Short mmCIF file of C-alpha atoms in Angstrom, two decimals:
data_model
loop_
_atom_site.label_atom_id
_atom_site.label_comp_id
_atom_site.label_asym_id
_atom_site.label_seq_id
_atom_site.Cartn_x
_atom_site.Cartn_y
_atom_site.Cartn_z
CA MET A 1 -25.61 -5.63 25.16
CA GLY A 2 -22.85 -3.16 24.38
CA LYS A 3 -21.81 -1.82 21.03
CA PRO A 4 -19.55 -3.95 18.80
CA GLN A 5 -15.92 -3.12 19.31
CA ILE A 6 -13.56 -1.82 16.66
CA ALA A 7 -9.79 -1.39 16.57
CA ILE A 8 -7.95 0.84 14.09
CA CYS A 9 -4.23 0.28 13.96
CA TRP A 10 -1.22 1.64 12.08
CA LEU A 11 1.72 -0.69 11.36
CA GLY A 12 4.59 0.20 8.97
CA ALA A 13 3.10 3.10 7.01
CA CYS A 14 3.06 6.86 6.55
CA GLY A 15 -0.15 7.62 8.43
CA GLY A 16 -2.12 8.63 5.34
CA CYS A 17 -4.66 5.85 5.91
CA ASP A 18 -5.45 7.20 9.37
CA GLU A 19 -5.75 10.66 7.83
CA THR A 20 -8.35 9.44 5.36
CA ILE A 21 -10.47 8.16 8.27
CA LEU A 22 -10.17 11.58 9.89
CA ASP A 23 -11.29 13.06 6.55
CA LEU A 24 -14.70 11.49 7.21
CA ASN A 25 -15.26 14.55 9.40
CA GLU A 26 -18.65 14.42 11.13
CA ASP A 27 -19.15 10.79 10.04
CA ILE A 28 -16.55 9.85 12.66
CA LEU A 29 -19.19 10.70 15.24
CA ARG A 30 -21.54 8.22 13.57
CA ILE A 31 -18.82 5.55 13.72
CA ALA A 32 -18.33 6.32 17.40
CA ASP A 33 -22.09 5.84 17.89
CA LEU A 34 -22.05 2.49 16.11
CA PHE A 35 -18.87 1.04 17.62
CA GLU A 36 -16.90 1.09 20.82
CA ILE A 37 -13.41 2.10 19.73
CA VAL A 38 -10.93 0.03 21.75
CA LEU A 39 -7.73 0.99 19.90
CA TRP A 40 -6.76 3.88 17.63
CA PRO A 41 -3.23 4.95 18.52
CA VAL A 42 -3.13 7.93 16.16
CA ALA A 43 -6.17 9.53 17.77
CA MET A 44 -6.84 8.04 21.22
CA ASP A 45 -4.78 6.92 24.21
CA PHE A 46 -5.18 3.18 24.58
CA LYS A 47 -2.51 0.69 25.64
CA TYR A 48 -1.73 -2.63 24.02
CA GLU A 49 -1.99 -4.21 27.48
CA GLU A 50 -5.70 -3.35 27.42
CA ILE A 51 -6.11 -5.31 24.16
CA GLU A 52 -4.35 -8.30 25.71
CA THR A 53 -7.02 -8.49 28.44
CA LEU A 54 -9.86 -8.89 25.90
CA LYS A 55 -11.30 -12.29 25.04
CA ASP A 56 -10.27 -13.90 21.78
CA GLY A 57 -12.58 -12.67 19.01
CA GLN A 58 -14.09 -9.98 21.25
CA ILE A 59 -13.21 -7.13 18.88
CA PHE A 60 -15.77 -7.24 16.08
CA VAL A 61 -13.46 -5.82 13.44
CA SER A 62 -9.86 -4.61 13.31
CA VAL A 63 -9.05 -2.15 10.54
CA ILE A 64 -5.30 -2.46 10.00
CA ASN A 65 -3.21 -0.24 7.77
CA GLY A 66 0.49 -0.45 6.98
CA SER A 67 2.82 -3.32 6.21
CA VAL A 68 4.89 -5.55 8.48
CA ARG A 69 8.39 -4.06 8.66
CA ASN A 70 9.55 -5.03 12.14
CA SER A 71 8.86 -7.27 15.13
CA GLU A 72 6.58 -4.70 16.79
CA ASN A 73 4.35 -4.63 13.68
CA TYR A 74 4.32 -8.44 13.72
CA GLU A 75 3.38 -8.77 17.41
CA ILE A 76 0.58 -6.17 17.27
CA LEU A 77 -0.85 -7.72 14.12
CA LYS A 78 -0.83 -11.21 15.65
CA LEU A 79 -2.51 -9.86 18.80
CA LEU A 80 -5.26 -8.06 16.88
CA ARG A 81 -5.93 -11.10 14.70
CA LYS A 82 -6.36 -13.24 17.82
CA LYS A 83 -8.70 -10.75 19.50
CA SER A 84 -10.81 -9.94 16.40
CA THR A 85 -13.68 -11.65 14.63
CA TYR A 86 -12.87 -9.86 11.37
CA VAL A 87 -9.73 -8.21 10.02
CA VAL A 88 -9.73 -5.64 7.21
CA ALA A 89 -6.42 -5.00 5.41
CA PHE A 90 -6.77 -1.25 4.91
CA GLY A 91 -4.76 0.60 2.27
CA ALA A 92 -2.15 -0.38 -0.31
CA CYS A 93 0.57 -1.19 2.24
CA ALA A 94 -1.64 -3.60 4.20
CA CYS A 95 -3.05 -5.19 1.02
CA PHE A 96 0.08 -5.46 -1.14
CA GLY A 97 3.10 -4.20 0.82
CA GLY A 98 2.81 -0.73 -0.73
CA THR A 99 5.73 1.56 -1.48
CA PRO A 100 7.60 0.42 1.68
CA SER A 101 7.99 -3.00 0.07
CA LEU A 102 10.15 -1.47 -2.68
CA ALA A 103 12.81 -1.70 0.03
CA ASN A 104 12.69 -5.46 -0.54
CA LEU A 105 14.99 -4.79 -3.50
CA LEU A 106 17.68 -4.00 -0.94
CA THR A 107 19.01 -6.00 1.99
CA LYS A 108 18.72 -4.87 5.59
CA ASP A 109 22.47 -4.15 5.55
CA ASP A 110 22.08 -2.02 2.38
CA ILE A 111 19.37 0.07 4.05
CA PHE A 112 21.23 0.56 7.33
CA ARG A 113 24.48 1.38 5.51
CA PHE A 114 22.85 4.19 3.54
CA VAL A 115 20.50 5.55 6.21
CA TYR A 116 23.01 5.59 9.08
CA ARG A 117 26.34 5.98 7.25
CA ASP A 118 26.40 6.95 3.58
CA ALA A 119 23.47 9.35 3.10
CA PRO A 120 24.86 12.83 2.30
CA THR A 121 23.16 14.47 5.29
CA VAL A 122 24.28 11.90 7.88
CA VAL A 123 26.92 12.82 10.46
CA ASN A 124 27.83 9.60 12.23
CA PRO A 125 31.62 9.42 12.82
CA GLU A 126 31.29 6.35 15.07
CA ARG A 127 29.20 4.64 12.37
CA ASN A 128 26.55 3.56 14.85
CA ALA A 129 23.45 1.71 13.72
CA PRO A 130 20.40 0.56 15.71
CA LEU A 131 20.61 -2.71 17.63
CA SER A 132 17.55 -4.66 18.71
CA SER A 133 19.16 -5.35 22.11
CA TYR A 134 21.75 -3.34 24.05
CA LEU A 135 23.14 -3.39 27.62
CA LYS A 136 24.00 0.05 29.05
CA ASP A 137 24.94 0.70 32.70
CA GLY A 138 23.27 -2.50 33.74
CA ARG A 139 20.07 -1.65 31.88
CA HIS A 140 18.82 -3.84 29.05
CA LEU A 141 17.48 -1.65 26.24
CA THR A 142 15.51 -3.04 23.31
CA LEU A 143 14.20 -1.85 19.95
CA PRO A 144 11.91 -3.73 17.53
CA GLU A 145 13.84 -6.05 15.24
CA PHE A 146 14.07 -4.69 11.70
CA TYR A 147 13.11 -7.48 9.30
CA GLU A 148 14.84 -8.32 6.04
CA GLU A 149 11.55 -8.17 4.14
CA VAL A 150 8.41 -6.01 4.15
CA LYS A 151 5.24 -8.10 4.05
CA PRO A 152 1.57 -7.26 3.45
CA VAL A 153 -0.80 -8.10 6.29
CA SER A 154 -2.16 -11.20 4.55
CA GLU A 155 1.33 -12.75 4.50
CA VAL A 156 1.32 -12.81 8.29
CA VAL A 157 -2.30 -13.38 9.39
CA ASP A 158 -5.59 -14.47 7.90
CA VAL A 159 -7.42 -11.46 6.37
CA ASP A 160 -11.19 -11.30 5.90
CA TYR A 161 -11.53 -8.22 3.69
CA PHE A 162 -9.31 -5.90 1.66
CA LEU A 163 -9.70 -2.18 1.04
CA PRO A 164 -6.86 -0.92 -1.20
CA GLY A 165 -5.77 2.60 -2.08
CA CYS A 166 -3.03 5.03 -1.09
CA PRO A 167 -4.96 6.01 0.87
CA PRO A 168 -8.46 4.60 0.24
CA SER A 169 -10.87 7.34 -0.74
CA SER A 170 -13.23 8.72 1.88
CA ASP A 171 -16.18 7.31 -0.07
CA LEU A 172 -14.71 3.80 0.08
CA VAL A 173 -13.91 4.17 3.77
CA ARG A 174 -17.43 5.38 4.51
CA GLU A 175 -18.86 2.42 2.56
CA MET A 176 -16.60 0.00 4.44
CA PHE A 177 -17.98 1.19 7.78
CA ASN A 178 -21.52 0.94 6.37
CA ILE A 179 -20.89 -2.68 5.36
CA VAL A 180 -19.34 -3.83 8.63
CA SER A 181 -22.01 -2.05 10.69
CA SER A 182 -24.85 -3.56 8.66
CA GLY A 183 -23.93 -7.11 9.59
CA ASP A 184 -24.59 -8.08 5.96
CA LEU A 185 -21.00 -9.00 5.19
CA PRO A 186 -19.74 -10.15 1.78
CA PRO A 187 -17.88 -13.44 1.34
CA LYS A 188 -14.53 -13.73 3.06
CA GLY A 189 -11.68 -12.46 0.90
CA THR A 190 -13.76 -9.79 -0.83
CA THR A 191 -12.09 -6.57 -1.91
CA LEU A 192 -14.40 -3.75 -0.84
CA ALA A 193 -14.07 -1.78 -4.07
CA SER A 194 -15.04 -1.95 -7.72
CA SER A 195 -13.94 -5.04 -9.64
CA VAL A 196 -13.42 -3.30 -13.01
CA ALA A 197 -10.28 -1.63 -14.30
CA LEU A 198 -9.77 2.11 -13.98
CA CYS A 199 -9.55 2.36 -17.78
CA ALA A 200 -13.15 1.20 -18.03
CA VAL A 201 -14.41 4.22 -16.08
CA CYS A 202 -11.83 6.79 -17.24
CA GLN A 203 -13.33 9.72 -19.16
CA ARG A 204 -10.26 9.73 -21.40
CA ASN A 205 -10.93 6.19 -22.57
CA ASP A 206 -12.90 7.41 -25.59
CA THR A 207 -9.86 9.31 -26.81
CA LYS A 208 -7.78 6.17 -27.07
CA PRO A 209 -6.99 5.44 -30.73
CA GLU A 210 -8.22 2.19 -32.23
CA ARG A 211 -4.63 1.03 -32.63
CA LEU A 212 -2.61 2.34 -29.69
CA GLU A 213 1.12 2.63 -30.45
CA ILE A 214 3.93 3.85 -28.23
CA ARG A 215 7.00 5.08 -30.13
CA SER A 216 8.57 6.94 -27.22
CA VAL A 217 8.01 7.00 -23.47
CA LYS A 218 7.70 10.35 -21.73
CA ARG A 219 7.63 11.10 -18.03
CA ILE A 220 4.74 13.27 -16.93
CA HIS A 221 6.98 16.21 -15.98
CA GLU A 222 8.65 16.20 -19.40
CA ILE A 223 5.56 17.23 -21.36
CA GLU A 224 2.53 19.45 -21.03
CA ALA A 225 0.01 16.63 -21.03
CA ASP A 226 -3.34 17.15 -22.71
CA PRO A 227 -5.85 16.86 -19.81
CA ASN A 228 -8.47 15.30 -22.10
CA LEU A 229 -6.36 12.73 -23.95
CA CYS A 230 -5.49 9.17 -22.89
CA PHE A 231 -2.06 9.21 -21.22
CA LEU A 232 -0.87 6.14 -23.11
CA ALA A 233 -1.76 7.87 -26.38
CA GLN A 234 0.63 10.64 -25.28
CA GLY A 235 3.41 8.15 -24.51
CA VAL A 236 2.98 8.54 -20.73
CA ILE A 237 2.82 5.29 -18.77
CA CYS A 238 -0.53 5.00 -17.00
CA LEU A 239 -1.42 1.84 -15.07
CA GLY A 240 -5.17 2.30 -15.55
CA PRO A 241 -5.57 -0.81 -17.76
CA SER A 242 -4.48 -3.18 -14.96
CA THR A 243 -5.54 -1.22 -11.86
CA ARG A 244 -8.78 -1.66 -9.96
CA SER A 245 -11.06 1.40 -10.08
CA GLY A 246 -12.73 3.00 -7.08
CA CYS A 247 -10.12 5.61 -6.17
CA GLY A 248 -12.34 8.47 -7.31
CA ASN A 249 -9.94 9.27 -10.19
CA VAL A 250 -8.13 11.79 -8.01
CA CYS A 251 -4.83 11.50 -9.93
CA LEU A 252 -6.46 11.65 -13.36
CA ASP A 253 -8.48 14.70 -12.32
CA ILE A 254 -5.28 16.64 -11.66
CA ASN A 255 -3.73 15.42 -14.92
CA LEU A 256 -1.49 12.75 -13.43
CA PRO A 257 -1.43 9.16 -14.71
CA CYS A 258 -2.54 6.22 -12.58
CA ARG A 259 0.29 4.67 -10.53
CA GLY A 260 -1.67 1.59 -9.44
CA CYS A 261 -2.35 2.15 -5.74
CA MET A 262 -5.69 0.31 -5.93
CA GLY A 263 -3.85 -2.84 -6.92
CA PRO A 264 -4.67 -5.36 -9.61
CA VAL A 265 -8.12 -5.96 -11.02
CA GLU A 266 -10.00 -9.06 -9.95
CA ALA A 267 -8.25 -12.39 -10.64
CA LEU A 268 -5.02 -10.67 -11.74
CA LYS A 269 -2.29 -12.09 -9.55
CA ASP A 270 0.80 -10.15 -10.62
CA MET A 271 0.00 -6.63 -11.68
CA GLY A 272 3.48 -5.62 -12.84
CA SER A 273 4.19 -8.54 -15.15
CA LYS A 274 0.70 -8.32 -16.68
CA TYR A 275 1.10 -4.63 -17.40
CA LEU A 276 4.59 -5.17 -18.82
CA SER A 277 3.18 -7.84 -21.12
CA MET A 278 0.48 -5.43 -22.35
CA LEU A 279 2.94 -2.58 -22.80
CA SER A 280 5.30 -4.71 -24.87
CA CYS A 281 2.44 -5.22 -27.36
CA LEU A 282 2.06 -1.43 -27.75
CA VAL A 283 5.71 -0.60 -28.37
CA GLU A 284 6.35 0.26 -32.01
CA GLY A 285 9.47 0.97 -34.05
CA ASN A 286 10.75 0.29 -37.54
CA THR A 287 13.74 -1.66 -36.28
CA GLU A 288 14.69 -3.70 -33.23
CA GLU A 289 17.00 -0.87 -32.21
CA GLU A 290 14.14 1.66 -32.29
CA ARG A 291 11.91 -0.61 -30.20
CA ARG A 292 14.71 -1.15 -27.71
CA ARG A 293 15.17 2.64 -27.46
CA VAL A 294 11.50 2.93 -26.48
CA ILE A 295 11.89 0.32 -23.74
CA ASP A 296 15.12 1.92 -22.51
CA GLY A 297 13.16 5.15 -22.11
CA ILE A 298 11.30 3.66 -19.15
CA ALA A 299 13.13 4.98 -16.10
CA ASP A 300 12.88 2.66 -13.09
CA PRO A 301 10.64 -0.10 -14.53
CA VAL A 302 10.15 -1.78 -11.14
CA GLY A 303 9.11 1.52 -9.60
CA TYR A 304 6.61 2.07 -12.41
CA PHE A 305 5.05 -1.37 -12.62
CA TYR A 306 5.32 -2.56 -8.99
CA ARG A 307 5.21 0.71 -7.05
CA PHE A 308 2.55 -0.52 -4.63
CA THR A 309 2.54 -4.28 -5.14
CA ILE A 310 6.06 -5.68 -5.06
CA GLY A 311 5.52 -7.15 -1.57
CA SER A 312 2.78 -9.41 -2.93
CA SER A 313 4.24 -9.95 -6.41
CA ILE A 314 6.11 -12.88 -7.91
CA ILE A 315 9.31 -10.85 -7.39
CA ARG A 316 8.65 -10.06 -3.70
CA LYS A 317 12.27 -9.41 -2.76
CA ARG A 318 15.87 -9.34 -3.86
CA ARG A 319 17.38 -12.81 -4.12
#
């Protein structure tokens, strides 16, 4: 009996999730001992046609990062779901839509108009833009269709497990491979990370005052933040109270606030609205005008509160 097969695939994403697998260093050799790798486009030369020849469910687990931005992403994802026993949504884009889903606040026409016509560095006098189908000298040329909306993996196919993060930490990735290789799998739908909020494990939590008040909002580059003091106590928005822990505190350790890439804590459906509700309770001012000035000090509220999750939020897209 051969080794169980594994596929690692990159949809609409930056490639950071593949990098974090490479960061496992010598442990990659252990993974190669445990599994037969049948697809990993960023590292090995396999063809999608080879996946099509496999039996349905033959791949033990497909680890899929990135969101669904175009028809190529959609077709590969559907194919891997059909050929796999288990699917892991790997990284913030696969789990929630990630930062690419912020583009859902624009239409496809808005994006094409800026990228191919109006951006200051673009030189395009004929105002050309990509077409999904084009006939040239008798040859039919095609490109993947660019969708109106970015979707997380679970919006397109059934997902068995989720591993969030931008990218997931090496420790979480290593533990994921340990779990899937053990055969002792958790219940379907499990997120393979801690279930408590980042605030609960943050070393700065003890510095939070008993009554936290925010009288002005500061962006992290506008102040010299105290590396030992709770960011919220310094007026800097930190999403630690509503974000799942397990990232290894890499942002906090370099004196940057949490931006929420691990997604919402267990049972929290809409991370942005929940955080906004909490924040509104902390805003203080002697008058309505002062409180409004605090709120107006939040530059790009959607970018702050839904940076990684708008694709799976109640907002989802521009209407």
